[in-house]
Amino acid sequence: MKTNFRTAVLTVLIGAGTVCSAVAQDATTILQKMDEVMYSQKDMTGKNKIILIDKAGKQEIREATIQQKGTDKRMFRFTAPASQAGIAFLSLPGDVMYMYLPAFGRERRIASSAKNQNFAGTDFSYEDMESVPFSQKYTPKLIKTETDAFVLELTPKVRSDFSKVTVSIHKEHFYPILMEYYDRGGNKVKEAKYTFKKIGNYWNPAEIEMTDLKKGHTTKMQMTDVKYDTGLSDDAFTVRALVQ
Amino acid sequence: MKAKITVLLFSIFVAISGKISAQEENNIKLSGELLTDQRLLLRDNNDWAWNENRLTLKLDKQISSESKFYSEIWLRNIGLPNAVHSSSLYNKGIIDPYNLEIREAYLQINGFLNKKIDLTLGRQQIVWGTADKLNPTDNLNPYDLEDILDFGRKRGSDAINLQYYFNYDFSVQGVFIPFFQPANMPVGIFADLLNPSIAMPQGMVLNNFSDTLMMPKYNLGESSTVGLRFKGFAKGVDFSLSYVWGYDGLPYSSKNMLTPVNMNGETNIQSELSFMRNHIIGVDLATSIGGAGVWAEAAAFIPDQDMVMTTDLSALYPGSPEPVTQDSVLLKKNKPYIKFVIGGDYFFADGSYLNLQYLHGFVHERGSEGLNDYFFLRYEKTFFNEKLKITPIGGGFIVTDWGDINENYAIAYLPEISYKATPNAEITLSAAIFDGKGDHLFASLKDYNMLMLKMKYSF
């Protein structure tokens, strides 16, 4: 009897282990699928309309062009308002970032600590603007399955300003719907709402609404004129291109 | 030979025309800024220290996908009315001083002759170096020292600028500036800041000083400047090596003729001011270490010939059969001096920013003995999504003699608050507080502490 009991406990433990492993496997797979949806294109060009909305509802609009190749090359150039037109950012592999200020007349290397900061007065950080796959940055755990979405809890693999991020991922198309960012004290500090639209073979984040819950400030980033896989050359992601 | 040059010029003309007419686009962009910069002294009657109202017009025409024309013009009302006689009232230029300045006007062709070559032709700013505004290796454009508080500002040069890209990471740049343009000196209350004090021989008193500027002859050999720069990126480090053969834009006194006026020792000095040509070898780098931006830059200045100041005392010895002169070697041809800067910056998660720089040798300093040490610090923090920026700590500490710091130092404190009232309108309120002892530039500004208000509208 004692032997049977031991066998039963062992079976349950093995079973539980298998279930846990399956869940972990699922979370990893789900996150990888989300990365595929977000980053599978070879390159992308588009226009970006950035709407800053303060607590009182007052809006400010900025416009930019964006070019991206793979997951680690990106050129972002402001076209409006006049005070910012011409300011450009180039991100390259290995945390190498340059900024071009027309008034400065040359490129300037940006300290990688800039990644902690908000990008050009928006509620997005430089890190949010990167295209590094989430599965590279976070360890996922499936915490809930809703009617339309999987909810994952992501724990940063390296030191971060956030203790965790929860992400709701569309069950059928695997794009993110909502991301919630928690500080080290466990308080929700930021949330991003995504609206995806299909362009050709790819799902495109037509609008990302990022809200800083502490400040009550929101930034909407809307993408238009998006083109995928146009064969962008590496020439477009050089300091030479940045300063021209 | 003449035929070869004609063929070469014709080929260049054809190449330029081809690039420009390839895909003519009608893409003209006019933008600019309206700036008012008002400063008043923090003493006595709060005299006005600076009045500048500037309209900047920028015209950017994309001629084709590979070429563009860019120009930047300043139309300014600068200075205060300087009416002394009634006749001045008939002269608008005196009552309401203004000027027009072409800062830049150039044609840029990318992929000129070869897809790896970029050509920029015309008046342009060519900025070298990796440090923040204080760049010892940046010696092509003449200094614009008009506003001494905006140090690092330069004027455009009429230049031919070719850049060849070996690949994405390495390039070489060649610059030719056909004629020399000297630096323009400070104006208004800063006008005398860079004038050296004149030490008169014992028993003499200066009665009158006059000078003659000995400009280099305007021909290709004597007035041109040449620059060459190799730039690269390896192992996460941006670096460059550079060479410039050109003139120091600030003149030195090459000859002083002393003439006695009376028996009381009053003496006139007639001075000849010349420009020294230097070979300048530069090196700079920039990288990111542990999240912090780090940069370093150094330039060795090698005078093309000995810099000699001759004092002619012949007028004091009328009976002498020979001219009575005395030579002082200010800089030796074979003795280079090195200016350098080391700096870093860091962005904090709370939106604040720290920038530190140590500079050895300011813009106007020359010779190993004449270089001073400058420590600059700026801490700023932004609020309300970068609408408000406060710089509570900004400025520098300067040591002119480490052996006697108490008597030879200067402090410049430059706090600032700027607010973006609209996306295109910015108001900046700042102060400039100076203190120090000794004869340093910044120490001599201690009577000019001022409050500054700038308003800028971009369109």
XYZ file of C-alpha atoms in Angstrom:
703
model
C 0.000 0.000 0.000
C 2.841 2.277 1.042
C 4.597 1.436 -2.231
C 1.423 2.180 -4.211
C 1.068 5.503 -2.412
C 4.704 6.390 -3.245
C 4.152 5.434 -6.881
C 1.002 7.562 -6.976
C 2.797 10.613 -5.479
C 5.671 10.143 -7.919
C 3.256 9.852 -10.829
C 1.466 13.034 -9.736
C 4.795 14.867 -9.350
C 6.010 13.701 -12.765
C 2.627 14.625 -14.214
C 2.736 18.067 -12.619
C 6.273 18.545 -13.891
C 5.166 17.641 -17.389
C 2.232 20.065 -17.204
C 4.492 22.858 -15.909
C 6.976 22.162 -18.665
C 4.172 22.165 -21.239
C 2.888 25.527 -19.930
C 6.398 27.019 -19.987
C 6.901 25.635 -23.464
C 3.605 27.170 -24.531
C 4.511 30.583 -23.092
C 7.831 30.521 -24.913
C 6.170 29.433 -28.136
C 3.477 32.109 -27.816
C 6.052 34.822 -27.248
C 8.147 33.579 -30.156
C 5.049 33.660 -32.355
C 4.403 37.246 -31.257
C 7.993 38.113 -32.161
C 7.482 36.500 -35.575
C 4.380 38.620 -36.159
C 6.161 41.795 -35.080
C 9.606 41.278 -36.539
C 9.470 38.802 -39.405
C 9.633 41.395 -42.178
C 13.011 41.990 -43.810
C 12.584 45.744 -43.889
C 9.978 48.442 -43.421
C 9.487 52.095 -44.330
C 6.680 54.341 -43.228
C 5.508 57.604 -41.812
C 4.951 58.114 -38.139
C 2.480 60.523 -36.598
C 3.125 61.041 -32.909
C 0.339 62.585 -30.864
C 1.236 63.720 -27.363
C -1.771 64.137 -25.078
C -1.349 65.719 -21.653
C -3.522 65.343 -18.557
C -5.809 68.170 -19.678
C -6.300 66.537 -23.058
C -4.151 69.107 -24.906
C -2.547 67.590 -27.984
C 0.803 68.137 -29.700
C 1.641 66.504 -32.985
C 5.013 65.408 -34.298
C 5.765 63.685 -37.547
C 8.633 61.514 -38.631
C 9.760 59.065 -41.243
C 10.948 55.662 -40.199
C 13.076 53.029 -41.900
C 13.924 49.688 -40.415
C 15.923 46.685 -41.515
C 15.946 43.419 -39.623
C 15.611 43.851 -35.885
C 18.624 45.996 -35.191
C 18.854 48.768 -37.768
C 16.574 51.756 -37.614
C 16.550 55.335 -38.880
C 14.071 57.787 -37.414
C 13.881 61.329 -38.794
C 11.556 64.087 -37.567
C 9.797 66.100 -40.254
C 7.558 68.253 -38.011
C 7.202 70.470 -36.013
C 9.687 72.988 -37.411
C 11.668 73.091 -34.157
C 12.441 69.383 -34.503
C 12.462 68.886 -38.256
C 15.720 67.309 -39.389
C 16.629 65.769 -36.033
C 17.422 62.141 -36.743
C 18.330 59.007 -34.802
C 20.217 56.016 -36.109
C 20.236 52.764 -34.124
C 22.715 50.063 -35.039
C 23.595 46.648 -33.618
C 25.452 46.543 -30.297
C 23.665 49.499 -28.688
C 25.389 51.921 -31.036
C 23.216 55.016 -31.438
C 23.806 58.306 -33.199
C 21.827 61.488 -33.227
C 21.992 64.198 -35.865
C 21.038 67.741 -34.934
C 21.004 70.077 -37.946
C 22.162 72.980 -35.758
C 25.155 70.904 -34.622
C 26.264 70.111 -38.163
C 27.519 66.619 -37.451
C 26.462 63.301 -35.980
C 26.850 62.700 -32.294
C 27.278 59.340 -30.604
C 24.649 58.887 -27.886
C 25.515 57.273 -24.572
C 23.701 53.962 -24.256
C 22.235 55.195 -20.936
C 19.882 57.238 -23.143
C 17.936 53.990 -23.540
C 16.509 54.556 -20.051
C 15.024 57.853 -21.092
C 11.866 58.797 -22.878
C 12.304 59.142 -26.600
C 12.123 62.770 -27.741
C 9.514 63.809 -25.179
C 7.149 60.929 -25.893
C 6.016 58.261 -23.429
C 8.040 55.662 -25.328
C 11.543 54.939 -24.112
C 14.443 54.474 -26.511
C 14.200 50.807 -25.532
C 10.541 50.696 -26.603
C 11.618 52.058 -29.953
C 14.073 49.205 -30.478
C 13.151 46.106 -32.420
C 14.833 43.556 -30.197
C 12.586 40.460 -30.016
C 10.780 40.104 -26.699
C 11.884 36.485 -26.359
C 15.481 37.736 -26.229
C 14.759 40.215 -23.464
C 12.199 38.413 -21.299
C 11.403 35.042 -19.744
C 7.685 34.380 -20.302
C 5.110 32.668 -18.085
C 1.530 31.950 -19.150
C -0.667 33.340 -16.394
C -4.096 33.372 -18.000
C -6.005 32.367 -21.091
C -8.878 34.658 -22.022
C -11.496 34.293 -24.754
C -9.398 36.078 -27.368
C -5.996 36.311 -25.802
C -3.174 34.616 -23.978
C -1.821 36.644 -21.073
C 1.890 36.244 -20.427
C 3.971 37.592 -17.613
C 7.409 38.595 -18.834
C 10.358 38.829 -16.486
C 13.411 40.760 -17.711
C 16.466 38.570 -18.325
C 18.792 41.466 -17.538
C 18.514 44.416 -15.148
C 15.651 46.672 -16.164
C 13.564 49.565 -14.846
C 10.612 47.168 -14.833
C 10.116 44.161 -12.543
C 7.706 42.584 -15.021
C 5.592 43.209 -18.072
C 2.271 41.510 -18.737
C 1.225 41.136 -22.330
C -2.083 40.052 -23.841
C -1.499 38.293 -27.143
C -4.194 37.704 -29.737
C -5.015 33.977 -29.768
C -5.412 33.643 -33.490
C -2.992 36.175 -34.984
C -0.441 36.394 -32.144
C -0.023 40.166 -32.160
C 0.048 42.049 -28.853
C -3.142 43.762 -27.724
C -2.099 45.229 -24.413
C 1.178 45.519 -22.511
C 1.379 46.598 -18.880
C 4.669 47.607 -17.305
C 5.332 47.243 -13.557
C 8.076 49.024 -11.624
C 10.313 47.328 -9.091
C 7.760 47.995 -6.355
C 5.153 46.036 -8.309
C 3.131 49.114 -9.306
C 1.749 49.409 -12.809
C 3.460 52.459 -14.322
C 2.879 52.260 -18.070
C 0.528 50.584 -20.472
C 0.554 50.213 -24.228
C -2.556 49.468 -26.298
C -1.989 48.093 -29.779
C -4.149 48.264 -32.895
C -2.898 46.005 -35.660
C -3.934 46.012 -39.325
C -2.855 43.601 -41.997
C -0.724 45.039 -44.817
C 0.161 42.402 -47.419
C 1.509 39.407 -45.542
C 2.284 41.287 -42.352
C 0.413 42.569 -39.349
C 1.246 46.223 -38.858
C 0.935 48.175 -35.580
C -1.221 50.913 -37.088
C -1.463 52.602 -33.692
C 0.283 52.168 -30.383
C -1.122 54.142 -27.487
C 1.374 54.402 -24.649
C 0.223 55.893 -21.348
C 2.474 56.935 -18.498
C 0.144 56.263 -15.588
C 2.181 58.330 -13.120
C 2.114 61.464 -15.272
C -1.289 60.854 -16.830
C 0.353 61.548 -20.185
C -0.343 59.588 -23.356
C 1.461 59.209 -26.656
C -0.229 57.778 -29.716
C 2.081 56.569 -32.433
C 0.292 56.067 -35.734
C 1.922 54.446 -38.753
C 0.926 55.311 -42.310
C 2.323 54.684 -45.802
C 3.876 51.477 -44.536
C 5.779 49.374 -47.048
C 7.382 46.050 -46.264
C 10.254 44.191 -47.931
C 11.153 46.846 -50.474
C 14.758 45.695 -50.435
C 16.165 48.547 -48.323
C 19.919 48.653 -48.640
C 22.286 48.773 -45.669
C 23.369 52.127 -47.153
C 20.263 53.655 -45.577
C 21.539 52.795 -42.087
C 24.888 54.546 -42.037
C 26.242 57.745 -40.550
C 26.631 58.923 -44.151
C 22.859 58.613 -44.651
C 22.140 60.111 -41.224
C 23.867 63.423 -41.947
C 22.581 63.891 -45.504
C 48.648 71.006 -69.256
C 46.045 73.724 -69.814
C 44.127 71.349 -72.085
C 44.180 68.636 -69.391
C 42.797 71.037 -66.791
C 40.060 72.101 -69.230
C 39.145 68.462 -69.863
C 39.115 67.754 -66.106
C 36.945 70.777 -65.348
C 34.619 69.851 -68.202
C 34.322 66.273 -66.867
C 33.477 67.585 -63.389
C 30.902 69.960 -64.873
C 29.316 67.089 -66.836
C 29.284 64.890 -63.717
C 27.616 67.613 -61.641
C 25.082 68.449 -64.355
C 24.295 64.769 -64.810
C 23.646 64.238 -61.101
C 21.521 67.342 -60.821
C 19.384 66.852 -63.890
C 19.005 63.096 -63.375
C 15.725 63.302 -61.523
C 14.809 66.945 -61.188
C 12.456 67.310 -58.273
C 10.559 70.391 -57.261
C 11.067 69.963 -53.582
C 11.855 73.317 -51.978
C 11.644 73.686 -48.237
C 11.826 77.045 -46.539
C 12.235 77.033 -42.788
C 13.893 79.145 -40.166
C 13.834 80.780 -36.792
C 13.044 84.088 -35.245
C 15.217 84.765 -32.218
C 15.483 87.573 -29.766
C 18.404 87.562 -27.345
C 18.403 90.236 -24.656
C 20.951 90.574 -21.853
C 21.313 93.085 -19.095
C 24.048 93.567 -16.541
C 23.391 92.705 -12.909
C 24.958 95.888 -11.560
C 24.233 99.564 -11.005
C 21.669 100.654 -13.536
C 21.297 97.304 -15.272
C 22.894 98.516 -18.475
C 21.907 96.618 -21.592
C 24.698 94.172 -22.448
C 23.367 92.599 -25.613
C 20.545 93.179 -28.043
C 20.136 90.769 -30.911
C 17.081 90.096 -33.046
C 17.762 87.489 -35.654
C 15.780 86.057 -38.514
C 17.328 82.817 -39.762
C 16.153 81.653 -43.169
C 16.980 78.150 -44.366
C 16.350 77.128 -47.932
C 16.660 73.440 -48.679
C 16.055 72.299 -52.222
C 16.229 68.613 -52.990
C 17.416 68.782 -56.590
C 17.441 65.057 -57.198
C 17.623 61.975 -55.007
C 21.403 62.417 -54.978
C 21.816 66.162 -54.815
C 20.561 69.129 -52.878
C 21.134 72.827 -52.378
C 21.129 74.283 -48.895
C 21.537 77.815 -47.664
C 21.227 79.559 -44.341
C 21.011 83.315 -44.020
C 20.966 85.516 -40.932
C 19.238 88.860 -41.085
C 19.981 90.626 -37.852
C 19.462 93.691 -35.823
C 22.409 93.529 -33.451
C 23.756 96.061 -31.016
C 22.361 99.250 -29.565
C 21.975 102.627 -31.280
C 25.343 104.386 -31.317
C 24.252 107.886 -32.202
C 26.793 110.496 -31.072
C 26.249 113.435 -33.406
C 23.070 114.767 -34.946
C 24.320 113.481 -38.299
C 23.928 109.944 -36.878
C 20.201 110.517 -36.812
C 20.235 110.546 -40.607
C 21.822 107.113 -40.689
C 19.499 104.194 -40.094
C 22.485 101.856 -39.833
C 23.615 103.715 -36.700
C 20.213 104.161 -35.118
C 19.111 100.641 -35.846
C 22.223 98.542 -36.573
C 21.578 95.520 -38.728
C 23.495 93.105 -40.928
C 22.993 90.275 -43.368
C 25.149 87.179 -43.254
C 25.287 84.136 -45.505
C 26.135 81.417 -43.018
C 25.987 78.582 -45.526
C 25.186 78.158 -49.215
C 26.307 74.923 -50.777
C 25.554 72.250 -53.290
C 25.815 68.660 -52.098
C 26.144 65.762 -54.509
C 26.150 62.243 -53.185
C 27.728 59.612 -55.379
C 29.742 62.188 -57.309
C 31.840 60.546 -60.082
C 31.654 57.348 -58.067
C 28.904 56.103 -55.764
C 31.381 56.114 -52.880
C 32.166 59.831 -53.157
C 30.182 62.769 -51.766
C 30.970 66.310 -52.848
C 29.960 69.482 -51.053
C 30.764 72.694 -52.845
C 30.285 76.217 -51.557
C 30.042 77.977 -48.208
C 29.727 75.344 -45.546
C 30.391 74.410 -41.950
C 32.758 71.457 -41.638
C 32.691 70.227 -38.058
C 35.392 67.851 -36.886
C 35.876 66.231 -33.510
C 33.871 64.215 -31.036
C 33.831 66.508 -27.990
C 30.912 68.697 -27.026
C 31.382 72.135 -28.644
C 35.027 72.389 -27.521
C 36.888 70.739 -30.370
C 40.676 71.213 -30.638
C 40.692 69.227 -33.910
C 38.084 71.463 -35.535
C 40.261 73.976 -37.371
C 38.812 74.528 -40.816
C 36.093 77.146 -40.380
C 36.987 80.535 -38.893
C 35.866 81.204 -35.330
C 32.878 83.465 -34.908
C 33.800 85.030 -31.571
C 31.246 87.826 -31.800
C 29.358 86.431 -28.806
C 32.020 85.179 -26.428
C 29.427 83.250 -24.403
C 28.598 81.183 -27.493
C 32.109 79.782 -27.717
C 32.610 77.150 -30.360
C 30.503 79.079 -32.883
C 32.042 79.273 -36.339
C 31.347 80.869 -39.682
C 31.044 78.956 -42.908
C 33.994 78.661 -45.294
C 33.912 78.622 -49.073
C 35.266 75.146 -49.614
C 35.507 72.057 -51.766
C 34.765 69.089 -49.561
C 35.140 65.528 -50.857
C 34.414 62.434 -48.822
C 35.248 58.929 -49.975
C 33.621 55.971 -48.216
C 35.652 52.755 -48.300
C 32.713 50.949 -46.700
C 30.095 51.662 -44.040
C 32.690 52.115 -41.305
C 35.673 53.840 -42.886
C 35.982 57.012 -44.903
C 38.497 59.643 -45.868
C 37.682 63.322 -46.298
C 39.636 65.966 -48.162
C 38.885 69.675 -47.824
C 40.303 72.586 -49.775
C 39.550 76.164 -48.737
C 40.986 78.512 -51.362
C 41.243 81.658 -49.276
C 41.867 82.459 -45.672
C 39.219 84.137 -43.538
C 40.266 85.364 -40.099
C 38.151 84.961 -36.980
C 35.826 87.825 -36.164
C 36.331 89.291 -32.725
C 33.890 89.846 -29.855
C 31.596 92.861 -30.050
C 29.729 95.091 -27.629
C 30.805 94.850 -24.019
C 33.004 91.851 -24.879
C 34.997 93.814 -27.466
C 38.262 94.090 -25.512
C 38.243 90.649 -23.950
C 40.685 89.023 -26.345
C 42.997 92.016 -26.689
C 46.259 91.280 -24.889
C 47.393 93.723 -22.249
C 50.420 95.775 -23.325
C 53.382 95.774 -20.962
C 55.308 99.008 -21.528
C 59.055 99.248 -20.845
C 59.964 100.985 -17.599
C 59.505 104.745 -17.733
C 57.130 104.674 -20.685
C 53.414 105.304 -20.793
C 51.215 104.305 -23.698
C 49.824 107.336 -25.487
C 48.316 105.819 -28.600
C 48.111 102.358 -30.084
C 47.438 101.620 -33.735
C 47.814 98.458 -35.745
C 48.016 97.140 -39.281
C 46.786 93.695 -40.164
C 49.197 91.760 -42.389
C 46.823 89.471 -44.250
C 48.265 86.568 -46.248
C 48.388 87.259 -49.971
C 45.287 86.062 -51.738
C 46.725 83.401 -54.003
C 46.343 79.626 -53.928
C 49.719 79.000 -52.317
C 49.566 81.529 -49.547
C 45.952 81.880 -48.556
C 44.601 78.355 -48.907
C 43.852 75.802 -46.222
C 43.982 72.052 -46.701
C 42.451 69.389 -44.489
C 42.485 65.610 -44.551
C 40.622 63.280 -42.225
C 40.426 59.517 -41.914
C 37.370 58.395 -39.997
C 36.455 54.952 -38.779
C 34.425 52.751 -36.487
C 35.873 49.612 -34.911
C 35.085 47.565 -31.773
C 32.336 49.995 -30.781
C 34.621 53.036 -30.988
C 34.237 55.947 -33.400
C 37.594 57.522 -34.141
C 39.345 59.795 -36.568
C 42.816 61.010 -37.479
C 43.112 64.408 -39.069
C 45.568 66.863 -40.522
C 45.100 70.546 -41.290
C 47.536 72.978 -42.857
C 46.028 76.350 -42.278
C 46.154 79.662 -40.478
C 45.335 80.430 -36.899
C 42.400 82.816 -37.301
C 43.548 85.044 -34.445
C 46.455 87.379 -35.257
C 49.607 87.852 -33.194
C 51.741 90.919 -32.844
C 54.704 90.407 -35.188
C 56.188 93.888 -34.998
C 55.822 96.794 -32.580
C 57.315 100.186 -33.374
C 57.672 102.460 -30.356
C 57.724 106.215 -30.983
C 58.166 108.687 -28.113
C 55.682 111.560 -28.118
C 57.162 113.812 -25.431
C 59.693 113.955 -22.608
C 57.172 112.585 -20.105
C 57.650 109.093 -21.462
C 54.411 109.032 -23.415
C 54.875 106.689 -26.334
C 52.920 105.625 -29.384
C 52.940 102.027 -30.513
C 52.351 101.047 -34.077
C 51.869 97.328 -34.327
C 51.831 94.876 -37.204
C 49.569 91.892 -36.674
C 50.210 88.693 -38.621
C 48.614 85.275 -38.892
C 50.536 82.104 -38.103
C 50.237 79.069 -40.325
C 50.216 75.721 -38.511
C 50.374 72.046 -39.245
C 47.685 70.531 -37.013
C 47.588 66.811 -36.380
C 44.449 65.640 -34.639
C 42.985 62.496 -33.169
C 39.605 61.898 -31.590
C 37.390 59.075 -30.369
C 33.944 58.469 -28.911
C 32.348 55.403 -27.407
C 29.966 54.242 -24.719
C 31.287 52.597 -21.553
C 28.920 51.244 -18.925
C 26.083 53.327 -20.322
C 28.118 56.544 -20.240
C 29.184 58.384 -23.358
C 32.927 58.966 -23.394
C 35.013 61.087 -25.756
C 38.558 62.337 -26.104
C 40.160 64.634 -28.605
C 43.660 66.041 -29.027
C 45.412 68.238 -31.547
C 49.123 68.976 -31.895
C 49.797 72.443 -33.314
C 53.113 72.705 -35.110
C 53.970 76.257 -36.236
C 55.041 76.464 -39.856
C 57.858 78.805 -38.782
C 59.065 80.517 -35.622
C 56.530 83.014 -34.333
C 58.654 86.068 -33.615
C 57.676 89.437 -32.205
C 60.074 92.251 -33.124
C 60.095 95.402 -31.030
C 61.558 98.348 -32.920
C 63.087 100.909 -30.550
C 64.944 102.877 -33.238
C 62.900 106.019 -32.612
C 64.142 106.047 -29.022
C 67.754 106.040 -30.194
C 67.818 108.586 -33.047
C 71.612 108.677 -33.058
C 72.034 104.981 -33.661
C 73.453 104.135 -37.102
C 71.672 100.752 -37.047
C 67.968 100.033 -36.357
C 67.552 99.119 -32.689
C 65.328 96.058 -32.530
C 64.622 93.299 -30.075
C 63.260 89.876 -31.111
C 61.169 87.636 -28.860
C 60.371 84.126 -30.006
C 56.732 83.505 -29.047
C 56.469 80.017 -30.562
C 59.155 77.788 -31.971
C 58.766 75.980 -35.261
C 59.997 72.668 -33.860
C 58.086 72.864 -30.593
C 54.494 71.704 -31.004
C 51.895 72.370 -28.359
C 48.937 70.103 -27.677
C 45.380 71.062 -26.875
C 43.093 68.302 -25.703
C 39.713 67.536 -24.200
C 38.355 64.532 -22.323
C 34.683 64.259 -21.516
C 31.683 62.125 -20.827
C 27.951 62.241 -20.354
C 25.224 60.141 -18.793
C 21.441 60.014 -19.102
C 19.608 59.113 -15.882
C 16.294 57.266 -15.850
C 14.535 60.241 -14.201
C 15.164 62.402 -17.275
C 18.262 64.163 -15.995
C 21.511 64.491 -17.902
C 25.096 65.056 -16.790
C 27.901 66.300 -19.007
C 31.535 66.733 -17.877
C 34.513 67.950 -19.852
C 38.137 68.733 -19.075
C 39.807 70.959 -21.624
C 43.464 71.910 -21.858
C 43.810 74.972 -24.066
C 40.954 77.304 -24.977
C 40.185 78.753 -28.396
C 42.488 81.786 -28.086
C 45.378 80.165 -26.216
C 48.672 79.242 -27.850
C 51.971 77.632 -26.883
C 52.552 75.037 -24.165
C 53.035 77.751 -21.544
C 49.904 79.599 -22.553
C 47.396 76.752 -22.255
C 45.085 76.761 -19.248
C 42.935 74.045 -17.671
C 39.149 74.169 -17.895
C 36.658 71.953 -16.090
C 33.132 72.194 -17.461
C 30.053 70.663 -15.893
C 26.399 70.679 -16.943
C 23.540 68.976 -15.160
C 20.068 69.350 -16.605
C 16.684 67.812 -16.012
C 13.596 67.840 -18.150
C 10.001 67.915 -16.968
C 6.551 67.616 -18.544
C 7.708 65.532 -21.507
C 10.652 67.818 -22.232
C 8.585 71.004 -22.237
C 10.542 72.384 -19.319
C 14.295 72.029 -18.967
C 16.155 73.229 -15.910
C 19.934 73.455 -15.792
C 20.681 74.300 -12.150
C 24.370 73.502 -12.543
C 26.218 74.697 -15.595
C 29.537 76.378 -16.117
C 33.212 75.927 -15.583
C 36.187 76.227 -13.284
C 39.407 77.470 -14.809
C 42.900 77.251 -13.387
C 45.585 79.444 -14.890
C 48.380 78.670 -12.444
C 48.329 75.451 -10.441
C 51.176 76.786 -8.270
C 49.024 79.636 -7.001
C 45.386 78.696 -7.564
C 44.079 81.207 -5.021
C 45.257 84.086 -7.169
C 44.841 82.497 -10.592
C 41.441 81.001 -11.169
C 38.103 81.798 -12.745
C 34.593 80.533 -12.230
C 31.737 80.779 -14.688
C 28.271 79.817 -13.432
C 25.612 79.561 -16.129
C 22.249 78.281 -14.805
C 19.354 78.117 -17.253
C 15.618 77.451 -17.476
C 13.962 76.878 -20.814
C 10.305 76.326 -21.531
C 8.599 75.266 -24.733
C 5.441 77.340 -24.711
C 4.333 75.696 -27.963
C 6.059 72.993 -30.025
C 7.834 75.744 -31.985
C 8.277 78.485 -29.396
C 10.924 78.312 -26.699
C 11.702 80.815 -23.958
C 15.039 80.608 -22.144
C 15.971 82.529 -19.040
C 19.562 82.238 -17.896
C 22.273 83.990 -15.960
C 26.017 84.327 -16.367
C 27.924 84.847 -13.143
C 31.698 85.188 -13.239
C 34.345 85.411 -10.578
C 38.044 84.881 -10.343
C 41.466 86.331 -9.872
C 44.278 86.916 -12.307
C 44.166 88.009 -15.909
C 42.125 85.187 -17.388
C 39.375 85.883 -19.912
C 36.592 84.636 -17.629
C 38.039 86.307 -14.533
C 37.958 89.606 -16.413
C 34.241 89.073 -17.015
C 33.416 89.375 -13.314
C 32.137 92.901 -13.829
C 29.781 91.627 -16.492
C 27.474 89.315 -14.583
C 24.264 89.297 -16.543
C 20.716 88.071 -16.890
C 19.744 86.742 -20.292
C 16.400 86.186 -21.976
C 16.044 84.393 -25.271
C 12.885 83.688 -27.198
C 12.969 81.516 -30.262
C 10.229 80.646 -32.707
C 10.856 78.023 -35.383
C 8.879 77.853 -38.580
